[in-house]
mmCIF file of C-alpha atoms in Angstrom:
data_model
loop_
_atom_site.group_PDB
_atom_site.id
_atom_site.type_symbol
_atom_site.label_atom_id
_atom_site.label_comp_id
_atom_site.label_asym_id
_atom_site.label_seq_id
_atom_site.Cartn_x
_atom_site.Cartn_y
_atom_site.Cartn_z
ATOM 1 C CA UNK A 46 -3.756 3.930 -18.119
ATOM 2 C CA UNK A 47 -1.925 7.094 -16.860
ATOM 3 C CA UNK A 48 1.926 6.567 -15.268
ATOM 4 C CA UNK A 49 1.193 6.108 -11.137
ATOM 5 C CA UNK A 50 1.975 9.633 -9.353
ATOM 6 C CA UNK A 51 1.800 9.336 -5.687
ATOM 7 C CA UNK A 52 1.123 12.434 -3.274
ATOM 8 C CA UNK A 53 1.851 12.476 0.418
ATOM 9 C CA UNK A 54 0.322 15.145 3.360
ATOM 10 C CA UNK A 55 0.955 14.884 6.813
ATOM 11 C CA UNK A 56 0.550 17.232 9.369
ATOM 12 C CA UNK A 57 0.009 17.127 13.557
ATOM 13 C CA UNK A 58 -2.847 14.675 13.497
ATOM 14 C CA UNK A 59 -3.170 13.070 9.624
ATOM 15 C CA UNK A 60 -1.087 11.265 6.660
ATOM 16 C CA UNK A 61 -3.328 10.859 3.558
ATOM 17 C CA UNK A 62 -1.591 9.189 0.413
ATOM 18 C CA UNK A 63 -3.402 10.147 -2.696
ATOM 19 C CA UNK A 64 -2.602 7.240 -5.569
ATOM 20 C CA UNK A 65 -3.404 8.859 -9.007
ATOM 21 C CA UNK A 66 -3.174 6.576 -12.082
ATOM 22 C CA UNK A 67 -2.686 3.028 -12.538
ATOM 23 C CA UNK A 68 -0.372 2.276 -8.686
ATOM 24 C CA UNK A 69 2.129 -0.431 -9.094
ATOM 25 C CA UNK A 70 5.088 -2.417 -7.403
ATOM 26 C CA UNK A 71 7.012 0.313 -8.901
ATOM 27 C CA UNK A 72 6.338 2.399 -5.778
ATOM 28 C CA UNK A 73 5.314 0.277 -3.621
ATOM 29 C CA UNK A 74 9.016 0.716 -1.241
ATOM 30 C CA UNK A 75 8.384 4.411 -1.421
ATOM 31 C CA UNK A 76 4.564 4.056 -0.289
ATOM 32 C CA UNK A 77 5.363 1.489 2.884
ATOM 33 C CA UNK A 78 8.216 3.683 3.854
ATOM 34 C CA UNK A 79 6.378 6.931 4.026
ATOM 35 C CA UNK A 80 3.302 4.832 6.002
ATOM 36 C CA UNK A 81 5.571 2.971 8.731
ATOM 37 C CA UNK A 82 7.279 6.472 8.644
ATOM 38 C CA UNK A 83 4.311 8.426 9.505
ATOM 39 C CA UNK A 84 2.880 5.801 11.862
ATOM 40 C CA UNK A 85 5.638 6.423 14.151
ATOM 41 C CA UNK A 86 4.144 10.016 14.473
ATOM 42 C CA UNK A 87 1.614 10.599 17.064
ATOM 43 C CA UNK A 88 -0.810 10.854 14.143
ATOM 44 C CA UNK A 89 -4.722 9.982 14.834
ATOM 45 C CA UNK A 90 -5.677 9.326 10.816
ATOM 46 C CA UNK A 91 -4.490 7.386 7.793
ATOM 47 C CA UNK A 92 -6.514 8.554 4.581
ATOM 48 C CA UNK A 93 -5.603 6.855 1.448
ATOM 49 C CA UNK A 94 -6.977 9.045 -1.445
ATOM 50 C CA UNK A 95 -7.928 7.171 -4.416
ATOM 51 C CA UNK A 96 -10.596 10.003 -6.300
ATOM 52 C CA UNK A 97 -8.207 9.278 -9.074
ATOM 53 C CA UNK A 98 -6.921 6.307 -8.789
ATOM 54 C CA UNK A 99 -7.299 3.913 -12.257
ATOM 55 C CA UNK A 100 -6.098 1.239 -10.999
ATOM 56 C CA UNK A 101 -3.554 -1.380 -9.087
ATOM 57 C CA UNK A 102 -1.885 -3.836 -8.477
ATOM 58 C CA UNK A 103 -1.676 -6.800 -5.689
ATOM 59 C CA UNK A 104 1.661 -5.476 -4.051
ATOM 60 C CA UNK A 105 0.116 -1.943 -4.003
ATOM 61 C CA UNK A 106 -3.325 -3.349 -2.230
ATOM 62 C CA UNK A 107 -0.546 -5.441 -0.123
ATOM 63 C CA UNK A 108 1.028 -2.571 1.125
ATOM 64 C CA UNK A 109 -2.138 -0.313 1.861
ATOM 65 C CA UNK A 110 -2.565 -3.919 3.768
ATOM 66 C CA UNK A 111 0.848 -3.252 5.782
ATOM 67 C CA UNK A 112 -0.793 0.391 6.561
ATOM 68 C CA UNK A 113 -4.004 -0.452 7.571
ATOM 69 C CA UNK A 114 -2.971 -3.950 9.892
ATOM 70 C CA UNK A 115 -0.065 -1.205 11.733
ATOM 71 C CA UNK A 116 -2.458 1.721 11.854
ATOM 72 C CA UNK A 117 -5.066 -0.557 13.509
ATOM 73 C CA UNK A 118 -2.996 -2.615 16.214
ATOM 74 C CA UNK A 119 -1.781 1.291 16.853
ATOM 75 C CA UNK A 120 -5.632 2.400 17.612
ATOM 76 C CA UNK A 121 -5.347 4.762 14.470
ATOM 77 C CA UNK A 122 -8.670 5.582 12.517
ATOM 78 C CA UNK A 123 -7.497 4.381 8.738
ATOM 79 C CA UNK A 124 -9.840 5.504 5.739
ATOM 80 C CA UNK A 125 -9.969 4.688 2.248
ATOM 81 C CA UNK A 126 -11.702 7.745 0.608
ATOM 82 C CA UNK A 127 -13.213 7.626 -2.437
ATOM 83 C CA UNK A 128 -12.716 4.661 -3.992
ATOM 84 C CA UNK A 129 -14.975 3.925 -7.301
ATOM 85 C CA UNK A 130 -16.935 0.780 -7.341
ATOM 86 C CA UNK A 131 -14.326 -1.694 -8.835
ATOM 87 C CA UNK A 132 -11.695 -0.529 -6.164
ATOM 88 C CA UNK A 133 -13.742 -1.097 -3.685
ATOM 89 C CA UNK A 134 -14.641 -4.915 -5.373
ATOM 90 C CA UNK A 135 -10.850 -5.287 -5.236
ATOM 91 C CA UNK A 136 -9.700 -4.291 -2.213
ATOM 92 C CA UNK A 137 -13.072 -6.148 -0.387
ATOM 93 C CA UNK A 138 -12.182 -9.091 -2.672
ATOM 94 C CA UNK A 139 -8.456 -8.806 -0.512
ATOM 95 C CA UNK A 140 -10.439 -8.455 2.579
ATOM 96 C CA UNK A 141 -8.910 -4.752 3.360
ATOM 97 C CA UNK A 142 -12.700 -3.875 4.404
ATOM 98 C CA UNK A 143 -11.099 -5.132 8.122
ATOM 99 C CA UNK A 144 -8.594 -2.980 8.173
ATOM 100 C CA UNK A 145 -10.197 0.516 6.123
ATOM 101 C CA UNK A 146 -13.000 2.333 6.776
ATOM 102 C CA UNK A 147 -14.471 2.976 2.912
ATOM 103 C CA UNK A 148 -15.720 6.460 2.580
ATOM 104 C CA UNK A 149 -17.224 9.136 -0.273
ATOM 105 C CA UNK A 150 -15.674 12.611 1.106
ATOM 106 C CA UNK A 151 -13.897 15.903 0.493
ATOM 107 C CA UNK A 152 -10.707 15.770 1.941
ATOM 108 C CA UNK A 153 -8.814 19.655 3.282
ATOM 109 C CA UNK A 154 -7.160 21.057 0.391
ATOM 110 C CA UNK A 155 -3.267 20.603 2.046
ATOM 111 C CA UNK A 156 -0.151 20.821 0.707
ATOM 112 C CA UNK A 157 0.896 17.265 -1.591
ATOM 113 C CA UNK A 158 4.576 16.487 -1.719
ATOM 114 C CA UNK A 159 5.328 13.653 -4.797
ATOM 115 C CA UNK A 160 6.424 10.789 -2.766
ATOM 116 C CA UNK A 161 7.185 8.883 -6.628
ATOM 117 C CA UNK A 162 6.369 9.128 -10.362
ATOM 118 C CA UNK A 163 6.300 5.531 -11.377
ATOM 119 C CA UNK A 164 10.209 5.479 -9.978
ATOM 120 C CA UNK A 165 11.549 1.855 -9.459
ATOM 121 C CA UNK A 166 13.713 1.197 -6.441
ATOM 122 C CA UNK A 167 17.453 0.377 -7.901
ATOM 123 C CA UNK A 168 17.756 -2.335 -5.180
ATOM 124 C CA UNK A 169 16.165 -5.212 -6.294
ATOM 125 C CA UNK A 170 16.322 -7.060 -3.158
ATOM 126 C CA UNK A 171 14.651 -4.067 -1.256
ATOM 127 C CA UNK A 172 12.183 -4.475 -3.658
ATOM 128 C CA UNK A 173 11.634 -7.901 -3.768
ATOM 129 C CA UNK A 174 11.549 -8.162 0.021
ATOM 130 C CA UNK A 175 8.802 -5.328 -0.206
ATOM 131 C CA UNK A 176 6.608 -7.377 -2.716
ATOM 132 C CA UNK A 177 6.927 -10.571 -0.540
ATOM 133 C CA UNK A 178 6.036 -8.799 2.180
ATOM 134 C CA UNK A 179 2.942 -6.985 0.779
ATOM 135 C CA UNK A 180 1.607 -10.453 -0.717
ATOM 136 C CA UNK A 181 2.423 -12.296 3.110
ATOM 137 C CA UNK A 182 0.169 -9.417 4.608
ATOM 138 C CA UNK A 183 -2.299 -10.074 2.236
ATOM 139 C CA UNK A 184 -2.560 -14.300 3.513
ATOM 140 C CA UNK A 185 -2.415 -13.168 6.759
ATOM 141 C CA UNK A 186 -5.105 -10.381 6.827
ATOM 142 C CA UNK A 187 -7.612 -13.304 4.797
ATOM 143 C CA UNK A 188 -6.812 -16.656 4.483
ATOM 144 C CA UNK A 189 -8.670 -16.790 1.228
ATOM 145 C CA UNK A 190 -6.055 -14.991 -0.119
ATOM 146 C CA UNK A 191 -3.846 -17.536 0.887
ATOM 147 C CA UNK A 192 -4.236 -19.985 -2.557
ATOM 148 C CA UNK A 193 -4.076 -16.735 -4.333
ATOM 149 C CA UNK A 194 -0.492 -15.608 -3.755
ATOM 150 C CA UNK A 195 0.908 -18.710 -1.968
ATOM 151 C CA UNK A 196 2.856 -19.772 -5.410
ATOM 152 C CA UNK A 197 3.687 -16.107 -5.761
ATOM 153 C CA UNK A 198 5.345 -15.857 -1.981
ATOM 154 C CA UNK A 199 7.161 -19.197 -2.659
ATOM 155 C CA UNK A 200 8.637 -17.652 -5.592
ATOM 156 C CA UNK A 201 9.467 -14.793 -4.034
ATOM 157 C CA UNK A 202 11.282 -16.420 -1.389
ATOM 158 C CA UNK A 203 13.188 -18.493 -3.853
ATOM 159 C CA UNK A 204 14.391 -15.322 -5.857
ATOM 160 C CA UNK A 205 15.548 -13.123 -2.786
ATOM 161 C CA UNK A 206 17.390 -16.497 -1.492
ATOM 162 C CA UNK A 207 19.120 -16.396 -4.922
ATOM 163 C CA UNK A 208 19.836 -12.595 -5.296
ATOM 164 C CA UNK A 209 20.829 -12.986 -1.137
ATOM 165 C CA UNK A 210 23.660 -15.849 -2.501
ATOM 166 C CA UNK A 211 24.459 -14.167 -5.724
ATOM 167 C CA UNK A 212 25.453 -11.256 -3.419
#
């Protein structure tokens, strides 16, 4: 699968986030940054792009999570826009189909900035504390999710306690 670029557009009234390639943890900081970010605008619409989109991973679908849960308690129409059929069985499998609207359009043409080319934070305990908090929205948007990552939180927890000691 292709390295992860992610694209960001924002204007007056929209943010769209375009995930191209396979979208992992590796960007996941970047990508919940530039959301909360923009959802402190007086935007009216979240569109997550993901025409070409190969893939991703649970933090990734944890932190469209984060988007979607703020964007909604906010009143804010969010949209996840083109997804192909396993996507869609993936993030419906999460239970993000309560937070997204799922449609098939053309978005405007605008003007992409690269929010991150498959760029790791340097801070591992920014990171980590990202990931745990992508997989904790993920139990709390479906508790069937909750035997899914609970042994992944708990280790998570354990590890920034550590890296939180060793520093």
């Amino acid at each position: 699968m292709a390295d992860a670029r992610i694209l960001v557009a924002d204007d007056e009234e929209h943010a769209q986030i375009r995930l191209i390639g396979r979208a992992t943890f590796s960007c996941s900081q970047r990508v919940r940054d530039y959301g909360m970010r923009v959802l402190d605008k007086n935007i009216k619409h979240v569109h997550i792009d993901l025409s070409e989109c190969e893939g991703m991973d649970s933090t990734i679908m944890g932190v469209l999570a984060m988007i979607g849960l703020r964007a909604r308690k906010q009143g804010l129409n969010a949209e996840i826009v083109n997804a192909d059929e396993r996507l869609k069985k993936l993030l419906y499998g999460l239970g993000l189909k309560k937070l997204f609207v799922f449609t098939h359009t053309l978005l405007d043409e605008v003007n992409w900035a690269t929010l991150c080319h498959t760029e790791r934070d340097d801070q591992p305990l920014t990171a980590e504390r990202t990931i745990l908090e992508a997989h904790e929205t993920l139990m709390q948007i479906d508790p069937e999710n909750m035997p899914k990552f609970r042994d992944v939180v708990d280790y998570l927890r354990q590890d920034i306690e550590r890296l939180e000691t060793e520093n």
